[in-house]
mmCIF file of C-alpha atoms and ligand atoms in Angstrom:
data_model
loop_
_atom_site.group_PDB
_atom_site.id
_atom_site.type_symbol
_atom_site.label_atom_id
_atom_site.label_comp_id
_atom_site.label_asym_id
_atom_site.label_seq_id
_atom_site.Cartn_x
_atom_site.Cartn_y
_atom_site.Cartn_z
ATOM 1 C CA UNK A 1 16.354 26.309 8.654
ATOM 2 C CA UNK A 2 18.278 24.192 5.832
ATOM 3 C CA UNK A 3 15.888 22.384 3.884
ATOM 4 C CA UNK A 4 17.177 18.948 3.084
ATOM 5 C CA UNK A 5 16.865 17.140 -0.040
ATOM 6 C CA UNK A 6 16.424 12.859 0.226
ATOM 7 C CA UNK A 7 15.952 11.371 -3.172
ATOM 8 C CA UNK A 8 14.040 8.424 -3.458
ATOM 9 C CA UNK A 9 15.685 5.722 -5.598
ATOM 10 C CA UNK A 10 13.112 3.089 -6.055
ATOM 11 C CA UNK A 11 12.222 3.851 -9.743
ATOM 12 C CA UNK A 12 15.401 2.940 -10.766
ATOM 13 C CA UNK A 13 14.962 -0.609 -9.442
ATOM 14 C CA UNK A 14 11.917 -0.173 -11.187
ATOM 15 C CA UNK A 15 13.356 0.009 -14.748
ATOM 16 C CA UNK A 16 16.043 -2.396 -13.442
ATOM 17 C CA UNK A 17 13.385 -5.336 -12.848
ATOM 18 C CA UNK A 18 11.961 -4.412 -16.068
ATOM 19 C CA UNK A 19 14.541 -6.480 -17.540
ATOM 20 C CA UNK A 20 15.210 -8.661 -14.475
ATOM 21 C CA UNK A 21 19.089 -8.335 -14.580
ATOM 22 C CA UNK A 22 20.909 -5.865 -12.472
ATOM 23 C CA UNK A 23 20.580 -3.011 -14.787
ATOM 24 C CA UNK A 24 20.775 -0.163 -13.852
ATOM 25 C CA UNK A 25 21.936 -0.330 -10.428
ATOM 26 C CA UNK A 26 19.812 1.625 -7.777
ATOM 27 C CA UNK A 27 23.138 1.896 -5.958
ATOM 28 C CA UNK A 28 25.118 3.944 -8.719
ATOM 29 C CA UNK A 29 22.143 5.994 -8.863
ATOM 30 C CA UNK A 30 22.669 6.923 -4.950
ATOM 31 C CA UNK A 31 25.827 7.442 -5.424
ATOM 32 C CA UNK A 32 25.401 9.899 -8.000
ATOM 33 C CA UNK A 33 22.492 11.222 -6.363
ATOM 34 C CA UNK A 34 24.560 11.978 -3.344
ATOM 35 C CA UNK A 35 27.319 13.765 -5.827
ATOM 36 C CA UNK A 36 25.066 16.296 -6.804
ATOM 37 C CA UNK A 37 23.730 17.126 -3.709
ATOM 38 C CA UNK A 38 21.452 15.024 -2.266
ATOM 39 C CA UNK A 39 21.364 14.821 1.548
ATOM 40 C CA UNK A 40 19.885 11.651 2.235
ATOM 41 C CA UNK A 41 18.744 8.336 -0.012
ATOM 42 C CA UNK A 42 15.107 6.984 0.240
ATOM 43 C CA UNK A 43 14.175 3.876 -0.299
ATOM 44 C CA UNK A 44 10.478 1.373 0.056
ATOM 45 C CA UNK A 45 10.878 -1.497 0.859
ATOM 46 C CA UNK A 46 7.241 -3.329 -0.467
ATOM 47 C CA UNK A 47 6.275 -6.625 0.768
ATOM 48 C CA UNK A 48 5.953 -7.681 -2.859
ATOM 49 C CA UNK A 49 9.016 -6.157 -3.822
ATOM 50 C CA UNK A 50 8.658 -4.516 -6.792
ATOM 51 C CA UNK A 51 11.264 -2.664 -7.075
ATOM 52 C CA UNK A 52 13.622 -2.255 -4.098
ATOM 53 C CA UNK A 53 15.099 -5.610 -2.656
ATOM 54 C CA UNK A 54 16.639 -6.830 -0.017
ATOM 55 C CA UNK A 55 20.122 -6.815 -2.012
ATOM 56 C CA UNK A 56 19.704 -3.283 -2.744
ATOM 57 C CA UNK A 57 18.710 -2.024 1.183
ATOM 58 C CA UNK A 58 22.016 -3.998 1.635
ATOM 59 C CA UNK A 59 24.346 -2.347 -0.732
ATOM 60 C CA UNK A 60 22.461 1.007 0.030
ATOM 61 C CA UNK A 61 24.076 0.476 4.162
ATOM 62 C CA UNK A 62 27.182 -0.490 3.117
ATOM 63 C CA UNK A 63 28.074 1.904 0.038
ATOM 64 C CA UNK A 64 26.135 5.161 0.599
ATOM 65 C CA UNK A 65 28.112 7.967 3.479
ATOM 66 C CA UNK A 66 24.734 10.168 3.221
ATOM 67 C CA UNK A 67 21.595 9.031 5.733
ATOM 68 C CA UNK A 68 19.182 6.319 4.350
ATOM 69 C CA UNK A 69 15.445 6.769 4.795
ATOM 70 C CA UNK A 70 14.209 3.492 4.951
ATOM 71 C CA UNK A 71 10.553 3.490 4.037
ATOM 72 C CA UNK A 72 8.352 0.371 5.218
ATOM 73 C CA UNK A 73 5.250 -0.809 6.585
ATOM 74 C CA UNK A 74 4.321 -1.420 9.457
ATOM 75 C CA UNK A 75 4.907 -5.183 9.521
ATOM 76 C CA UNK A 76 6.635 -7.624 11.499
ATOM 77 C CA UNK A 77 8.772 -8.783 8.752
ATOM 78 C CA UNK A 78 10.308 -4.791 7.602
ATOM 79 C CA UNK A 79 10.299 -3.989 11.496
ATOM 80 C CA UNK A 80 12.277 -6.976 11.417
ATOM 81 C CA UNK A 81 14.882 -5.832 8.492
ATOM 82 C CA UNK A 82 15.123 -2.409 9.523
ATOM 83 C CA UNK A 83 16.527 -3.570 13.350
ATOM 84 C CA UNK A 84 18.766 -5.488 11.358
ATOM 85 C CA UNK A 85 20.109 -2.684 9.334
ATOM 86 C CA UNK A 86 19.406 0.042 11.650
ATOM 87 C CA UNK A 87 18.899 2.735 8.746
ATOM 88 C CA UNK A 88 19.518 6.358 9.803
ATOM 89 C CA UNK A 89 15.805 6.928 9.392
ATOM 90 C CA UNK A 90 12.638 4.871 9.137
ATOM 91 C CA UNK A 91 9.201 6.385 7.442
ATOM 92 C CA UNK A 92 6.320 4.025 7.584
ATOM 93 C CA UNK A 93 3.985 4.031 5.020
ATOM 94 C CA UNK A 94 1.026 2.618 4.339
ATOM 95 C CA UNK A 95 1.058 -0.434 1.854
ATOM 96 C CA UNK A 96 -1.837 -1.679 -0.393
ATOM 97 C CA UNK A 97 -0.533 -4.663 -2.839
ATOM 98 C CA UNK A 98 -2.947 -3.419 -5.899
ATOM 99 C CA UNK A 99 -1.838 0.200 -5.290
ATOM 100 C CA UNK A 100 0.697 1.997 -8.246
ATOM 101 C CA UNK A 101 2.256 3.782 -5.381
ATOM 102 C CA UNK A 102 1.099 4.853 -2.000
ATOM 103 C CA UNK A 103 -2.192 6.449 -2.136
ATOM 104 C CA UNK A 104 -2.920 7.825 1.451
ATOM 105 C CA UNK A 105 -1.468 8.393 4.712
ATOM 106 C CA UNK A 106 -1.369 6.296 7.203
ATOM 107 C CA UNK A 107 -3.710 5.750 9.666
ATOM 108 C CA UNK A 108 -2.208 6.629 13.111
ATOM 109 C CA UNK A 109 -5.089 7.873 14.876
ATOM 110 C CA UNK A 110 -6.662 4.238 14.244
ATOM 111 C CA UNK A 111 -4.037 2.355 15.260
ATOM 112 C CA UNK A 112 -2.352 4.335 17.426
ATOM 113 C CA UNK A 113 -1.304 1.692 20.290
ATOM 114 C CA UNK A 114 -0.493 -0.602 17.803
ATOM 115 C CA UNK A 115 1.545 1.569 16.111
ATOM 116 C CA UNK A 116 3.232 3.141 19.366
ATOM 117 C CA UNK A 117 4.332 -0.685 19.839
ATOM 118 C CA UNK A 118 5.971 -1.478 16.689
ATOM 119 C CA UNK A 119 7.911 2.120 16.446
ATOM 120 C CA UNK A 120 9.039 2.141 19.825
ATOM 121 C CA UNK A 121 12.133 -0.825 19.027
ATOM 122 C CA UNK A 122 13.069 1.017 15.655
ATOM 123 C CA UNK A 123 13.484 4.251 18.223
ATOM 124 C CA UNK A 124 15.210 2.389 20.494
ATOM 125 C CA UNK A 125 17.328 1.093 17.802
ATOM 126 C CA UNK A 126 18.678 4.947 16.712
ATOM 127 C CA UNK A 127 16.550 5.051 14.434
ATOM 128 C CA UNK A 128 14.613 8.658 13.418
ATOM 129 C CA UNK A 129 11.158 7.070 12.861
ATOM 130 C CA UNK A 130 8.855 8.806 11.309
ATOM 131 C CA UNK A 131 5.025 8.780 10.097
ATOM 132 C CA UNK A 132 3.627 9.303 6.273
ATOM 133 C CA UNK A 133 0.348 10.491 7.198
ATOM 134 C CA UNK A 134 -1.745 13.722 5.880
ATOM 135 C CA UNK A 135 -2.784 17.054 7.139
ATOM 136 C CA UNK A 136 -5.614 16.061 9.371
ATOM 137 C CA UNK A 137 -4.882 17.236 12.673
ATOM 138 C CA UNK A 138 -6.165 13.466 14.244
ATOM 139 C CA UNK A 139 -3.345 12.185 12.302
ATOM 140 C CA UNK A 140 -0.023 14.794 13.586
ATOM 141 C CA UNK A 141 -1.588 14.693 17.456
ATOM 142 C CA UNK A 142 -1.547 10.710 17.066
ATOM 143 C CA UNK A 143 1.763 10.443 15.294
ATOM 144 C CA UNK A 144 3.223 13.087 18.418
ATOM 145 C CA UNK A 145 1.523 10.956 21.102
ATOM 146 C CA UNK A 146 3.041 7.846 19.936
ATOM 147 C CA UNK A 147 6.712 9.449 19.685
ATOM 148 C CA UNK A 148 7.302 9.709 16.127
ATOM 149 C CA UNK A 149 10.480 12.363 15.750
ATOM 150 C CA UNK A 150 9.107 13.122 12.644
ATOM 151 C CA UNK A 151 5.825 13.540 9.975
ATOM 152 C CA UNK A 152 5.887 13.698 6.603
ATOM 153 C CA UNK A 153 3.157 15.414 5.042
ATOM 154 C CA UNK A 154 1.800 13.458 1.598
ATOM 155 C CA UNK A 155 1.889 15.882 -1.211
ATOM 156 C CA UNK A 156 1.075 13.344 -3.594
ATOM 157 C CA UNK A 157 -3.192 15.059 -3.733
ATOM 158 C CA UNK A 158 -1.913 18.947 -4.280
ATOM 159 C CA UNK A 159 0.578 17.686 -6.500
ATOM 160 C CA UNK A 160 -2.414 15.885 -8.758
ATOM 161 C CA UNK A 161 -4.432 19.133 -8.418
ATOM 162 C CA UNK A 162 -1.449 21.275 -9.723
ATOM 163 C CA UNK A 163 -1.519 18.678 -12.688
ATOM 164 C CA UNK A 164 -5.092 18.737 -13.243
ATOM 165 C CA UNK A 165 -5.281 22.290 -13.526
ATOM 166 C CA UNK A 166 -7.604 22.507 -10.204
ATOM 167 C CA UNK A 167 -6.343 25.720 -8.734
ATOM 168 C CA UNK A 168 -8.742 26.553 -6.748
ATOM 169 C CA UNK A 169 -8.505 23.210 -5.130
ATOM 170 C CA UNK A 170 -4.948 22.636 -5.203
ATOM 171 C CA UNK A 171 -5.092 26.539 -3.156
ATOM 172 C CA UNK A 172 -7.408 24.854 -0.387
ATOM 173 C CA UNK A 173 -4.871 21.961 -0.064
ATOM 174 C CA UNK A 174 -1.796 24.049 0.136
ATOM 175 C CA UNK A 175 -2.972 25.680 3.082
ATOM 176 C CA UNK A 176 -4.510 22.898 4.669
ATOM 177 C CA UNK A 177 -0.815 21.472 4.322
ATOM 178 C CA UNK A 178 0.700 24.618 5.712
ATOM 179 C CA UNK A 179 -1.777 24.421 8.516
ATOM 180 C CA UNK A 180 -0.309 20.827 8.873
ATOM 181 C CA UNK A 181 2.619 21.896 9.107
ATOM 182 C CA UNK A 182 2.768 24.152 11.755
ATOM 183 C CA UNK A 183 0.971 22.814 13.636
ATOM 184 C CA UNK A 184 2.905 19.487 13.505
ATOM 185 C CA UNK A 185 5.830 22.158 14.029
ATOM 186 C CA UNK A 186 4.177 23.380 17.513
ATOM 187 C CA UNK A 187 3.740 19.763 18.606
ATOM 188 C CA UNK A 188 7.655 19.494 18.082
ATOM 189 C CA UNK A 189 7.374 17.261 15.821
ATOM 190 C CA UNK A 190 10.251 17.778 12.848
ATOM 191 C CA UNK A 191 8.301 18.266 9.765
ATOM 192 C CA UNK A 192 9.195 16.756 6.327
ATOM 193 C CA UNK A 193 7.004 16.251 3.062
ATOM 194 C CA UNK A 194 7.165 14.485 -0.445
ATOM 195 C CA UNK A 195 5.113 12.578 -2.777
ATOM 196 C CA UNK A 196 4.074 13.763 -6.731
ATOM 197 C CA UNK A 197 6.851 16.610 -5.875
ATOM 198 C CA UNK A 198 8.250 18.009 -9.238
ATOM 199 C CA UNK A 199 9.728 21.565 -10.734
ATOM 200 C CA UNK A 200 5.937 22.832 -10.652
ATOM 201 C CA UNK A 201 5.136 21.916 -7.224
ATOM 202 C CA UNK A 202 8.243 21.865 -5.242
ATOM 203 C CA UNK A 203 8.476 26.084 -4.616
ATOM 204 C CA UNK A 204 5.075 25.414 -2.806
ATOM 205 C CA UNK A 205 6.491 23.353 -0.211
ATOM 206 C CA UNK A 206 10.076 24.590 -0.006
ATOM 207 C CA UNK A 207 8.555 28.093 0.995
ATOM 208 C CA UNK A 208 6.779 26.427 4.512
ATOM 209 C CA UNK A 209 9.464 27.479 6.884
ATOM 210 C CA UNK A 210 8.622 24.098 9.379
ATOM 211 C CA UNK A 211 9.608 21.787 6.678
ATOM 212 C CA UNK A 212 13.122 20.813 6.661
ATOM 213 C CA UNK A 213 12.862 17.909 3.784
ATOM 214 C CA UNK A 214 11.687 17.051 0.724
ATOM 215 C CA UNK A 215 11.510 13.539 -0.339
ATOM 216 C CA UNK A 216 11.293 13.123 -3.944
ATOM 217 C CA UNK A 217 11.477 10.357 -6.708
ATOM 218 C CA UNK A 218 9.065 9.676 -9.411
ATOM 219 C CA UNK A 219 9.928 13.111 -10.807
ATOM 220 C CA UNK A 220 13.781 13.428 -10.775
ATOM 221 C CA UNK A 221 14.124 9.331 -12.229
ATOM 222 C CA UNK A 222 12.078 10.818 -15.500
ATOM 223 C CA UNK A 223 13.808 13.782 -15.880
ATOM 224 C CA UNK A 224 16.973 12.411 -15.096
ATOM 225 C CA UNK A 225 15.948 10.189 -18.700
ATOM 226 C CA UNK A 226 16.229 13.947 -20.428
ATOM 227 C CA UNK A 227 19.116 15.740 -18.592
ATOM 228 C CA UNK A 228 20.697 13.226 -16.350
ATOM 229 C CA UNK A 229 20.364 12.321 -12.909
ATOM 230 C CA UNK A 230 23.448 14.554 -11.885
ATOM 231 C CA UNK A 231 21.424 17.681 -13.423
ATOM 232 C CA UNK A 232 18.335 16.596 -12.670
ATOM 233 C CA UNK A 233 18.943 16.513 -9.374
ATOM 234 C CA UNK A 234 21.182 20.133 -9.422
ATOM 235 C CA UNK A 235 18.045 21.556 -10.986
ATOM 236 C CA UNK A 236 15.932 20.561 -7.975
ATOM 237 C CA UNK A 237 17.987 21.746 -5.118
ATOM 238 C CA UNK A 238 18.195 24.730 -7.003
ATOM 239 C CA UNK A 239 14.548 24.990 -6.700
ATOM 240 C CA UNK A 240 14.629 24.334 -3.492
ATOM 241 C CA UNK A 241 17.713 26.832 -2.086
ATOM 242 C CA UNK A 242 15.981 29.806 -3.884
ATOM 243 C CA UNK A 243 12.794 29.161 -2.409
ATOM 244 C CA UNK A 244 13.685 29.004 0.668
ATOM 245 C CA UNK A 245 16.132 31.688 0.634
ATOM 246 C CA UNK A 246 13.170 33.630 -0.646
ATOM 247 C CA UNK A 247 11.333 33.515 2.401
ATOM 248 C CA UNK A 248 13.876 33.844 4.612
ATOM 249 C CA UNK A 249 15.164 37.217 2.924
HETATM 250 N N1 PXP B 1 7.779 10.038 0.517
HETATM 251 C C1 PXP B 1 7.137 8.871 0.756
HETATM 252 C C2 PXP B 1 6.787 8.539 2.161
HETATM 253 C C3 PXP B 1 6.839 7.982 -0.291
HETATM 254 O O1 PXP B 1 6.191 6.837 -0.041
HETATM 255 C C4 PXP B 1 7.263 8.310 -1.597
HETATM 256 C C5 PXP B 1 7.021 7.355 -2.718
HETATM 257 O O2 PXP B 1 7.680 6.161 -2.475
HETATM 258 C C6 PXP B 1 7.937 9.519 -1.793
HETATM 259 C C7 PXP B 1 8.161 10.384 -0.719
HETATM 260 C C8 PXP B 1 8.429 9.941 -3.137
HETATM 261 O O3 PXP B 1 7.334 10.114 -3.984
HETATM 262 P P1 PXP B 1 7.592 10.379 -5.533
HETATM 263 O O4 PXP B 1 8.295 9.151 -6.049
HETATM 264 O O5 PXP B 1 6.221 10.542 -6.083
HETATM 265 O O6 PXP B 1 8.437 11.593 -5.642
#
């Protein structure tokens, strides 16, 4: 199975606000994302909008010709601006306002009618919705029962491990993933995965044979201060093409 590679854009708004002005424009940045191979754009929307705007989910629908992955929360006001735009694909995240970035998965299994309610429009829509939740079993069997097309698995806690120097722990994660991901895989659920995803980490995941994205961000907007978002991004889907081709001989 290809793997795909969506790169997520929002740091670059990021820097952007920095400065308040509308430099440099999250926009180039997808465009030259989607030059050097990117197959999709990603993008978070946050209610306090800290980085991506409305402007830029705008200009993203009108000026990219790859998918947009329209990340959100699961409020009435993004449900609201994604059946609007109708993005190729909507992930919903969870959403603290004193978080750095997300920090968890959400909670399907809690709010599963809930949730079932406010995904079923976006579906209905044309939208490929799916769910940013972790391994825990609870959490794919919810997101299935609901009618999510899609999971992606956070990486963000394995990544942090890997950093840390926690092998051993970062080993037990890993395969709790993997577990995660086929059985997410069984449930028919199409399996993607991102968060905390750099040149260290990003074999790990390529190599599951059920995943069929990466979403990644953080990462390639700092390198891409060293070598360029063009090569930054090359260097990735290297990565990625030689893992996978690795384990499928
Ligand atoms: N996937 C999801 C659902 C996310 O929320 C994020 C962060 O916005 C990413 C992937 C990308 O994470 P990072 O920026 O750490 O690569």
């Amino acid at each position: 199975m290809t793997l795909r590679l969506g790169v997520n854009i929002d740091h670059v708004a990021t820097v952007r606000n920095a400065r308040g002005g509308s430099w440099p424009d999250p926009l180039r940045a997808a465009l030259l994302a989607e030059a050097a191979g990117a197959d999709g754009i990603t993008a978070h929307l946050r209610e306090d909008r800290r980085h991506i705007r409305d402007a830029d989910i705008e200009a993203l629908m009108a000026g990219i010709s790859i998918p947009l992955n329209f990340e959100m929360a699961a409020t009435a006001e993004m449900q609201a601006i994604a059946l609007r735009h109708k993005p190729h694909a909507v992930c919903v995240v969870p959403e603290k306002r004193e978080e750095r970035t997300t920090e968890g998965g959400l909670d399907v299994a809690g709010d599963e009618a809930r949730l079932a309610d406010f995904i079923a429009p976006l579906r209905e829509a044309g939208s490929r919705v799916s769910m940013f939740i972790g391994h825990d079993a609870a959490q794919i069997e919810a997101s299935a029962r609901i009618g999510a097309a899609v999971v992606e698995l956070h990486t963000g806690h394995y990544c942090e491990l890997i950093a840390e120097g926690c092998e051993v722990e970062a080993a037990a994660e890993l395969a709790a993933l993997r577990e995660g991901a086929a059985h997410a895989h069984q449930l028919g659920l199409e399996v993607h995965a991102g968060h905390g995803i750099s040149y260290d980490t990003v074999a790990a995941f390529a190599s599951f044979p059920q995943v069929v994205e990466l979403n990644i961000g953080h990462f390639l907007i700092g390198e891409a201060i060293f070598r360029g978002l063009g090569p930054a991004i090359e260097e990735m889907r290297h990565r990625m093409d030689a893992s996978r081709s690795a384990i499928e001989g």
